[in-house]
PDB file of C-alpha atoms in Angstrom:
ATOM      1  CA  UNK I   1     116.051  65.653 156.457  1.00 51.00           C
ATOM      2  CA  UNK I   2     117.290  68.642 154.433  1.00 47.00           C
ATOM      3  CA  UNK I   3     115.471  67.412 151.319  1.00 52.00           C
ATOM      4  CA  UNK I   4     112.183  67.194 153.233  1.00 53.00           C
ATOM      5  CA  UNK I   5     112.620  70.784 154.507  1.00 49.00           C
ATOM      6  CA  UNK I   6     113.358  72.069 150.988  1.00 45.00           C
ATOM      7  CA  UNK I   7     110.373  70.179 149.540  1.00 52.00           C
ATOM      8  CA  UNK I   8     108.046  71.522 152.266  1.00 51.00           C
ATOM      9  CA  UNK I   9     109.279  75.086 151.652  1.00 48.00           C
ATOM     10  CA  UNK I  10     108.772  74.726 147.896  1.00 47.00           C
ATOM     11  CA  UNK I  11     105.206  73.436 148.343  1.00 49.00           C
ATOM     12  CA  UNK I  12     104.420  76.290 150.751  1.00 49.00           C
ATOM     13  CA  UNK I  13     105.836  78.860 148.311  1.00 48.00           C
ATOM     14  CA  UNK I  14     103.770  77.394 145.465  1.00 45.00           C
ATOM     15  CA  UNK I  15     100.653  77.655 147.622  1.00 52.00           C
ATOM     16  CA  UNK I  16     101.368  81.340 148.289  1.00 47.00           C
ATOM     17  CA  UNK I  17     101.844  82.035 144.566  1.00 46.00           C
ATOM     18  CA  UNK I  18      98.669  80.204 143.550  1.00 48.00           C
ATOM     19  CA  UNK I  19      96.606  81.979 146.201  1.00 52.00           C
ATOM     20  CA  UNK I  20      97.889  85.453 145.277  1.00 52.00           C
ATOM     21  CA  UNK I  21      95.546  87.962 143.551  1.00 56.00           C
ATOM     22  CA  UNK I  22      97.713  87.852 140.404  1.00 54.00           C
ATOM     23  CA  UNK I  23      97.099  84.121 140.047  1.00 50.00           C
ATOM     24  CA  UNK I  24      93.337  84.747 140.159  1.00 55.00           C
ATOM     25  CA  UNK I  25      93.681  86.835 136.968  1.00 63.00           C
ATOM     26  CA  UNK I  26      95.092  83.905 135.012  1.00 67.00           C
ATOM     27  CA  UNK I  27      92.350  82.677 132.705  1.00 70.00           C
ATOM     28  CA  UNK I  28      92.480  80.320 129.766  1.00 70.00           C
ATOM     29  CA  UNK I  29      92.762  82.181 126.466  1.00 64.00           C
ATOM     30  CA  UNK I  30      91.356  80.890 123.195  1.00 64.00           C
ATOM     31  CA  UNK I  31      93.865  80.299 120.415  1.00 63.00           C
ATOM     32  CA  UNK I  32      93.888  83.109 117.876  1.00 67.00           C
ATOM     33  CA  UNK I  33      94.372  80.901 114.843  1.00 68.00           C
ATOM     34  CA  UNK I  34      97.006  80.860 112.134  1.00 70.00           C
ATOM     35  CA  UNK I  35      98.558  84.076 110.878  1.00 75.00           C
ATOM     36  CA  UNK I  36      97.110  85.161 107.518  1.00 80.00           C
ATOM     37  CA  UNK I  37      98.669  87.754 105.219  1.00 84.00           C
ATOM     38  CA  UNK I  38      96.622  89.832 102.758  1.00 81.00           C
ATOM     39  CA  UNK I  39      99.113  91.276 100.281  1.00 75.00           C
ATOM     40  CA  UNK I  40      96.434  93.105  98.277  1.00 73.00           C
ATOM     41  CA  UNK I  41      95.476  95.205 101.316  1.00 69.00           C
ATOM     42  CA  UNK I  42      99.112  95.860 102.173  1.00 63.00           C
ATOM     43  CA  UNK I  43      99.837  97.142  98.651  1.00 64.00           C
ATOM     44  CA  UNK I  44      96.903  99.589  98.716  1.00 64.00           C
ATOM     45  CA  UNK I  45      98.346 101.552 101.620  1.00 67.00           C
ATOM     46  CA  UNK I  46     101.237 103.408  99.984  1.00 66.00           C
ATOM     47  CA  UNK I  47     103.564 105.280 102.346  1.00 68.00           C
ATOM     48  CA  UNK I  48     103.574 109.053 102.203  1.00 74.00           C
ATOM     49  CA  UNK I  49     106.322 111.369 103.355  1.00 80.00           C
ATOM     50  CA  UNK I  50     109.934 111.932 102.342  1.00 86.00           C
ATOM     51  CA  UNK I  51     111.230 109.973  99.358  1.00 83.00           C
ATOM     52  CA  UNK I  52     114.468 109.425  97.497  1.00 81.00           C
ATOM     53  CA  UNK I  53     113.781 110.490  93.912  1.00 80.00           C
ATOM     54  CA  UNK I  54     115.917 110.168  90.770  1.00 81.00           C
ATOM     55  CA  UNK I  55     117.722 113.167  89.300  1.00 82.00           C
ATOM     56  CA  UNK I  56     116.437 112.076  85.887  1.00 85.00           C
ATOM     57  CA  UNK I  57     112.656 111.817  86.022  1.00 86.00           C
ATOM     58  CA  UNK I  58     111.462 108.235  85.561  1.00 83.00           C
ATOM     59  CA  UNK I  59     114.929 106.677  85.928  1.00 86.00           C
ATOM     60  CA  UNK I  60     113.667 104.699  88.947  1.00 85.00           C
ATOM     61  CA  UNK I  61     110.591 104.740  91.086  1.00 85.00           C
ATOM     62  CA  UNK I  62     110.708 106.987  94.174  1.00 84.00           C
ATOM     63  CA  UNK I  63     111.879 105.168  97.309  1.00 85.00           C
ATOM     64  CA  UNK I  64     109.907 106.081 100.438  1.00 87.00           C
ATOM     65  CA  UNK I  65     111.982 106.730 103.560  1.00 92.00           C
ATOM     66  CA  UNK I  66     111.116 105.621 107.107  1.00 94.00           C
ATOM     67  CA  UNK I  67     110.066 102.286 105.589  1.00 94.00           C
ATOM     68  CA  UNK I  68     111.339  98.832 104.704  1.00 95.00           C
ATOM     69  CA  UNK I  69     112.412  98.295 101.087  1.00 95.00           C
ATOM     70  CA  UNK I  70     112.272  94.681  99.876  1.00 94.00           C
ATOM     71  CA  UNK I  71     115.346  94.369  97.661  1.00 93.00           C
ATOM     72  CA  UNK I  72     114.430  90.931  96.264  1.00 92.00           C
ATOM     73  CA  UNK I  73     111.240  90.747  94.223  1.00 90.00           C
ATOM     74  CA  UNK I  74     110.623  87.155  95.366  1.00 91.00           C
ATOM     75  CA  UNK I  75     110.121  88.449  98.926  1.00 95.00           C
ATOM     76  CA  UNK I  76     107.095  90.519  97.887  1.00 90.00           C
ATOM     77  CA  UNK I  77     104.731  87.526  98.223  1.00 92.00           C
ATOM     78  CA  UNK I  78     106.506  85.992 101.215  1.00 96.00           C
ATOM     79  CA  UNK I  79     107.341  88.762 103.671  1.00 96.00           C
ATOM     80  CA  UNK I  80     105.255  91.579 105.104  1.00 94.00           C
ATOM     81  CA  UNK I  81     106.203  94.506 107.328  1.00 94.00           C
ATOM     82  CA  UNK I  82     103.991  94.736 110.417  1.00 93.00           C
ATOM     83  CA  UNK I  83     105.439  98.023 111.606  1.00 93.00           C
ATOM     84  CA  UNK I  84     108.450 100.311 111.901  1.00 96.00           C
ATOM     85  CA  UNK I  85     109.185 102.557 114.890  1.00 96.00           C
ATOM     86  CA  UNK I  86     112.023 105.026 115.453  1.00 96.00           C
ATOM     87  CA  UNK I  87     112.912 106.578 118.791  1.00 96.00           C
ATOM     88  CA  UNK I  88     115.660 108.805 120.085  1.00 95.00           C
ATOM     89  CA  UNK I  89     118.068 107.259 122.589  1.00 95.00           C
ATOM     90  CA  UNK I  90     119.569 108.949 125.654  1.00 95.00           C
ATOM     91  CA  UNK I  91     122.721 109.698 123.634  1.00 94.00           C
ATOM     92  CA  UNK I  92     120.784 111.486 120.830  1.00 93.00           C
ATOM     93  CA  UNK I  93     121.227 108.623 118.411  1.00 96.00           C
ATOM     94  CA  UNK I  94     118.185 106.939 116.879  1.00 97.00           C
ATOM     95  CA  UNK I  95     117.047 103.351 117.338  1.00 98.00           C
ATOM     96  CA  UNK I  96     114.830 101.895 114.615  1.00 98.00           C
ATOM     97  CA  UNK I  97     112.837  98.705 115.155  1.00 98.00           C
ATOM     98  CA  UNK I  98     110.990  96.854 112.373  1.00 98.00           C
ATOM     99  CA  UNK I  99     108.729  93.855 112.841  1.00 97.00           C
ATOM    100  CA  UNK I 100     108.678  91.487 109.851  1.00 97.00           C
ATOM    101  CA  UNK I 101     106.143  88.723 109.174  1.00 96.00           C
ATOM    102  CA  UNK I 102     106.968  85.457 107.410  1.00 97.00           C
ATOM    103  CA  UNK I 103     103.781  84.734 105.462  1.00 96.00           C
ATOM    104  CA  UNK I 104     104.979  81.372 104.125  1.00 96.00           C
ATOM    105  CA  UNK I 105     104.523  77.871 105.449  1.00 94.00           C
ATOM    106  CA  UNK I 106     108.290  77.358 105.796  1.00 96.00           C
ATOM    107  CA  UNK I 107     111.039  78.924 107.922  1.00 97.00           C
ATOM    108  CA  UNK I 108     112.849  81.735 106.125  1.00 97.00           C
ATOM    109  CA  UNK I 109     116.183  83.530 106.415  1.00 97.00           C
ATOM    110  CA  UNK I 110     116.511  87.148 105.351  1.00 98.00           C
ATOM    111  CA  UNK I 111     119.145  89.834 105.804  1.00 98.00           C
ATOM    112  CA  UNK I 112     118.496  93.448 106.718  1.00 98.00           C
ATOM    113  CA  UNK I 113     120.521  96.646 106.914  1.00 98.00           C
ATOM    114  CA  UNK I 114     119.755 100.299 107.510  1.00 98.00           C
ATOM    115  CA  UNK I 115     120.951 103.615 106.108  1.00 98.00           C
ATOM    116  CA  UNK I 116     120.605 106.823 108.123  1.00 98.00           C
ATOM    117  CA  UNK I 117     120.339 110.226 106.414  1.00 96.00           C
ATOM    118  CA  UNK I 118     120.191 113.927 107.250  1.00 96.00           C
ATOM    119  CA  UNK I 119     117.631 116.542 106.130  1.00 94.00           C
ATOM    120  CA  UNK I 120     119.239 116.726 102.681  1.00 93.00           C
ATOM    121  CA  UNK I 121     118.870 112.925 102.425  1.00 92.00           C
ATOM    122  CA  UNK I 122     122.608 112.376 102.290  1.00 94.00           C
ATOM    123  CA  UNK I 123     124.151 109.617 104.425  1.00 96.00           C
ATOM    124  CA  UNK I 124     125.140 110.493 107.976  1.00 96.00           C
ATOM    125  CA  UNK I 125     127.162 107.261 108.209  1.00 98.00           C
ATOM    126  CA  UNK I 126     127.856 104.158 106.109  1.00 98.00           C
ATOM    127  CA  UNK I 127     124.990 101.637 105.891  1.00 98.00           C
ATOM    128  CA  UNK I 128     125.002  99.062 108.672  1.00 98.00           C
ATOM    129  CA  UNK I 129     126.234  95.579 107.898  1.00 97.00           C
ATOM    130  CA  UNK I 130     123.741  93.017 106.666  1.00 98.00           C
ATOM    131  CA  UNK I 131     122.241  91.202 109.669  1.00 98.00           C
ATOM    132  CA  UNK I 132     120.687  87.754 109.238  1.00 98.00           C
ATOM    133  CA  UNK I 133     117.210  87.141 110.652  1.00 98.00           C
ATOM    134  CA  UNK I 134     115.612  83.730 111.127  1.00 98.00           C
ATOM    135  CA  UNK I 135     111.832  83.818 110.728  1.00 97.00           C
ATOM    136  CA  UNK I 136     109.790  80.746 111.591  1.00 97.00           C
ATOM    137  CA  UNK I 137     106.803  79.758 109.465  1.00 95.00           C
ATOM    138  CA  UNK I 138     103.828  82.143 109.903  1.00 94.00           C
ATOM    139  CA  UNK I 139     105.749  84.018 112.596  1.00 95.00           C
ATOM    140  CA  UNK I 140     107.198  87.456 113.272  1.00 95.00           C
ATOM    141  CA  UNK I 141     110.770  88.564 113.741  1.00 97.00           C
ATOM    142  CA  UNK I 142     112.340  91.847 114.781  1.00 98.00           C
ATOM    143  CA  UNK I 143     115.170  93.834 113.206  1.00 98.00           C
ATOM    144  CA  UNK I 144     116.609  96.636 115.354  1.00 98.00           C
ATOM    145  CA  UNK I 145     119.541  98.957 114.776  1.00 98.00           C
ATOM    146  CA  UNK I 146     120.915 102.149 116.329  1.00 98.00           C
ATOM    147  CA  UNK I 147     122.546 104.977 114.432  1.00 98.00           C
ATOM    148  CA  UNK I 148     126.145 105.883 115.162  1.00 97.00           C
ATOM    149  CA  UNK I 149     125.678 109.540 114.252  1.00 95.00           C
ATOM    150  CA  UNK I 150     123.682 111.872 116.434  1.00 93.00           C
ATOM    151  CA  UNK I 151     120.326 113.113 115.281  1.00 85.00           C
ATOM    152  CA  UNK I 152     119.811 111.499 111.858  1.00 95.00           C
ATOM    153  CA  UNK I 153     116.545 112.688 110.301  1.00 96.00           C
ATOM    154  CA  UNK I 154     115.663 109.834 107.937  1.00 96.00           C
ATOM    155  CA  UNK I 155     116.322 106.129 107.522  1.00 97.00           C
ATOM    156  CA  UNK I 156     115.723 103.326 105.052  1.00 97.00           C
ATOM    157  CA  UNK I 157     115.759  99.622 105.916  1.00 98.00           C
ATOM    158  CA  UNK I 158     116.603  97.200 103.098  1.00 98.00           C
ATOM    159  CA  UNK I 159     115.725  93.499 103.284  1.00 98.00           C
ATOM    160  CA  UNK I 160     116.975  90.751 100.963  1.00 97.00           C
ATOM    161  CA  UNK I 161     116.907  86.964 100.935  1.00 96.00           C
ATOM    162  CA  UNK I 162     119.830  85.337 102.717  1.00 94.00           C
ATOM    163  CA  UNK I 163     122.053  83.296 100.408  1.00 74.00           C
TER     164      UNK I 163
END
Protein backbone atom coordinates (compact mmCIF):
# COMPACT_ATOMS: atom_id res chain seq x y z
CA UNK A 1 0.00 0.00 0.00
CA UNK A 2 2.77 2.43 0.97
CA UNK A 3 4.67 1.71 -2.25
CA UNK A 4 1.59 2.52 -4.34
CA UNK A 5 1.15 5.86 -2.50
CA UNK A 6 4.82 6.77 -3.03
CA UNK A 7 4.65 5.81 -6.72
CA UNK A 8 1.46 7.85 -7.23
CA UNK A 9 3.04 10.87 -5.52
CA UNK A 10 6.18 10.58 -7.65
CA UNK A 11 4.15 10.41 -10.88
CA UNK A 12 2.09 13.43 -9.81
CA UNK A 13 5.24 15.40 -8.97
CA UNK A 14 6.77 14.53 -12.35
CA UNK A 15 3.61 15.76 -14.06
CA UNK A 16 3.84 19.09 -12.22
CA UNK A 17 7.50 19.51 -13.22
CA UNK A 18 6.87 18.67 -16.87
CA UNK A 19 3.92 21.05 -17.08
CA UNK A 20 5.79 23.96 -15.47
CA UNK A 21 6.78 27.00 -17.60
CA UNK A 22 10.48 26.17 -17.09
CA UNK A 23 10.00 22.78 -18.73
CA UNK A 24 8.48 24.49 -21.79
CA UNK A 25 11.81 26.29 -22.32
CA UNK A 26 13.71 23.02 -22.68
CA UNK A 27 14.51 22.60 -26.35
CA UNK A 28 16.87 20.23 -28.10
CA UNK A 29 20.24 21.83 -28.79
CA UNK A 30 22.44 20.92 -31.74
CA UNK A 31 25.87 19.54 -30.90
CA UNK A 32 28.59 22.15 -31.25
CA UNK A 33 31.20 19.81 -32.69
CA UNK A 34 34.70 18.92 -31.57
CA UNK A 35 36.94 21.50 -29.94
CA UNK A 36 39.55 22.87 -32.35
CA UNK A 37 42.65 24.82 -31.32
CA UNK A 38 44.36 27.35 -33.62
CA UNK A 39 47.81 27.92 -32.15
CA UNK A 40 48.82 30.40 -34.86
CA UNK A 41 46.01 32.78 -33.86
CA UNK A 42 46.79 32.35 -30.17
CA UNK A 43 50.46 33.27 -30.72
CA UNK A 44 49.59 36.47 -32.61
CA UNK A 45 47.84 38.00 -29.61
CA UNK A 46 50.75 38.88 -27.33
CA UNK A 47 49.83 40.04 -23.83
CA UNK A 48 50.53 43.64 -22.92
CA UNK A 49 50.94 45.07 -19.45
CA UNK A 50 53.39 44.52 -16.60
CA UNK A 51 56.31 42.18 -17.26
CA UNK A 52 59.21 40.65 -15.38
CA UNK A 53 62.33 41.77 -17.24
CA UNK A 54 65.98 40.75 -16.81
CA UNK A 55 68.48 43.04 -15.11
CA UNK A 56 70.89 42.28 -17.96
CA UNK A 57 69.21 43.16 -21.25
CA UNK A 58 68.61 40.07 -23.39
CA UNK A 59 69.44 37.57 -20.63
CA UNK A 60 65.91 36.14 -20.94
CA UNK A 61 62.74 37.14 -22.68
CA UNK A 62 60.34 39.34 -20.69
CA UNK A 63 57.70 37.34 -18.80
CA UNK A 64 54.22 38.88 -18.94
CA UNK A 65 52.33 38.98 -15.64
CA UNK A 66 48.61 38.27 -15.16
CA UNK A 67 49.06 35.35 -17.57
CA UNK A 68 49.85 31.65 -17.72
CA UNK A 69 53.47 30.73 -18.48
CA UNK A 70 53.97 27.28 -20.04
CA UNK A 71 57.16 26.02 -18.40
CA UNK A 72 57.54 22.97 -20.67
CA UNK A 73 58.07 23.67 -24.35
CA UNK A 74 56.25 20.46 -25.32
CA UNK A 75 53.03 21.94 -23.90
CA UNK A 76 53.06 24.78 -26.44
CA UNK A 77 51.36 22.63 -29.11
CA UNK A 78 49.14 20.72 -26.69
CA UNK A 79 47.67 23.19 -24.20
CA UNK A 80 45.96 26.53 -24.68
CA UNK A 81 44.77 29.11 -22.16
CA UNK A 82 41.13 30.07 -22.70
CA UNK A 83 41.13 32.81 -20.10
CA UNK A 84 42.41 34.12 -16.78
CA UNK A 85 40.34 36.13 -14.29
CA UNK A 86 41.34 37.67 -10.95
CA UNK A 87 38.91 38.98 -8.36
CA UNK A 88 39.18 40.33 -4.86
CA UNK A 89 37.65 38.21 -2.09
CA UNK A 90 35.74 39.47 0.95
CA UNK A 91 38.94 39.20 3.01
CA UNK A 92 40.96 41.40 0.59
CA UNK A 93 42.90 38.47 -0.79
CA UNK A 94 42.81 37.72 -4.51
CA UNK A 95 41.40 34.64 -6.22
CA UNK A 96 42.75 33.82 -9.68
CA UNK A 97 40.99 31.38 -11.99
CA UNK A 98 42.49 30.08 -15.25
CA UNK A 99 40.71 27.90 -17.78
CA UNK A 100 43.03 25.57 -19.71
CA UNK A 101 42.21 23.66 -22.90
CA UNK A 102 43.65 20.24 -23.77
CA UNK A 103 44.02 20.44 -27.56
CA UNK A 104 45.21 16.84 -27.95
CA UNK A 105 43.30 13.67 -28.67
CA UNK A 106 44.42 12.07 -25.39
CA UNK A 107 43.84 12.82 -21.69
CA UNK A 108 46.61 14.92 -20.17
CA UNK A 109 47.96 15.66 -16.70
CA UNK A 110 49.59 18.99 -15.95
CA UNK A 111 50.64 20.79 -12.78
CA UNK A 112 50.10 24.46 -12.03
CA UNK A 113 51.21 26.92 -9.37
CA UNK A 114 50.91 30.65 -8.85
CA UNK A 115 53.15 33.43 -7.57
CA UNK A 116 51.68 36.65 -6.19
CA UNK A 117 53.62 39.93 -6.28
CA UNK A 118 53.36 43.53 -5.10
CA UNK A 119 53.74 46.75 -7.13
CA UNK A 120 57.53 46.36 -7.16
CA UNK A 121 57.04 42.83 -8.57
CA UNK A 122 58.58 41.20 -5.52
CA UNK A 123 56.86 38.17 -3.98
CA UNK A 124 54.18 38.81 -1.38
CA UNK A 125 54.29 35.14 -0.35
CA UNK A 126 56.01 31.91 -1.44
CA UNK A 127 54.67 30.34 -4.66
CA UNK A 128 51.78 27.96 -4.12
CA UNK A 129 52.45 24.24 -4.27
CA UNK A 130 52.18 22.50 -7.61
CA UNK A 131 48.59 21.29 -8.10
CA UNK A 132 47.84 18.44 -10.51
CA UNK A 133 45.08 18.92 -13.08
CA UNK A 134 43.50 16.15 -15.13
CA UNK A 135 42.36 17.34 -18.56
CA UNK A 136 40.30 15.03 -20.74
CA UNK A 137 40.87 14.91 -24.50
CA UNK A 138 39.64 18.07 -26.28
CA UNK A 139 38.26 19.37 -22.98
CA UNK A 140 38.74 22.25 -20.56
CA UNK A 141 39.92 22.26 -16.98
CA UNK A 142 40.10 24.97 -14.33
CA UNK A 143 42.96 25.99 -12.04
CA UNK A 144 42.01 28.30 -9.16
CA UNK A 145 44.06 29.63 -6.27
CA UNK A 146 43.68 32.32 -3.60
CA UNK A 147 46.48 34.49 -2.28
CA UNK A 148 47.40 34.31 1.39
CA UNK A 149 48.58 37.92 1.53
CA UNK A 150 46.16 40.79 1.32
CA UNK A 151 46.04 42.94 -1.76
CA UNK A 152 48.68 41.45 -4.08
CA UNK A 153 48.96 43.51 -7.28
CA UNK A 154 50.31 40.98 -9.78
CA UNK A 155 50.40 37.23 -10.33
CA UNK A 156 51.97 34.66 -12.62
CA UNK A 157 50.65 31.14 -13.17
CA UNK A 158 53.17 28.50 -14.26
CA UNK A 159 52.10 25.23 -15.89
CA UNK A 160 54.28 22.17 -16.50
CA UNK A 161 53.71 18.57 -17.54
CA UNK A 162 53.03 16.21 -14.66
CA UNK A 163 55.70 13.54 -14.24
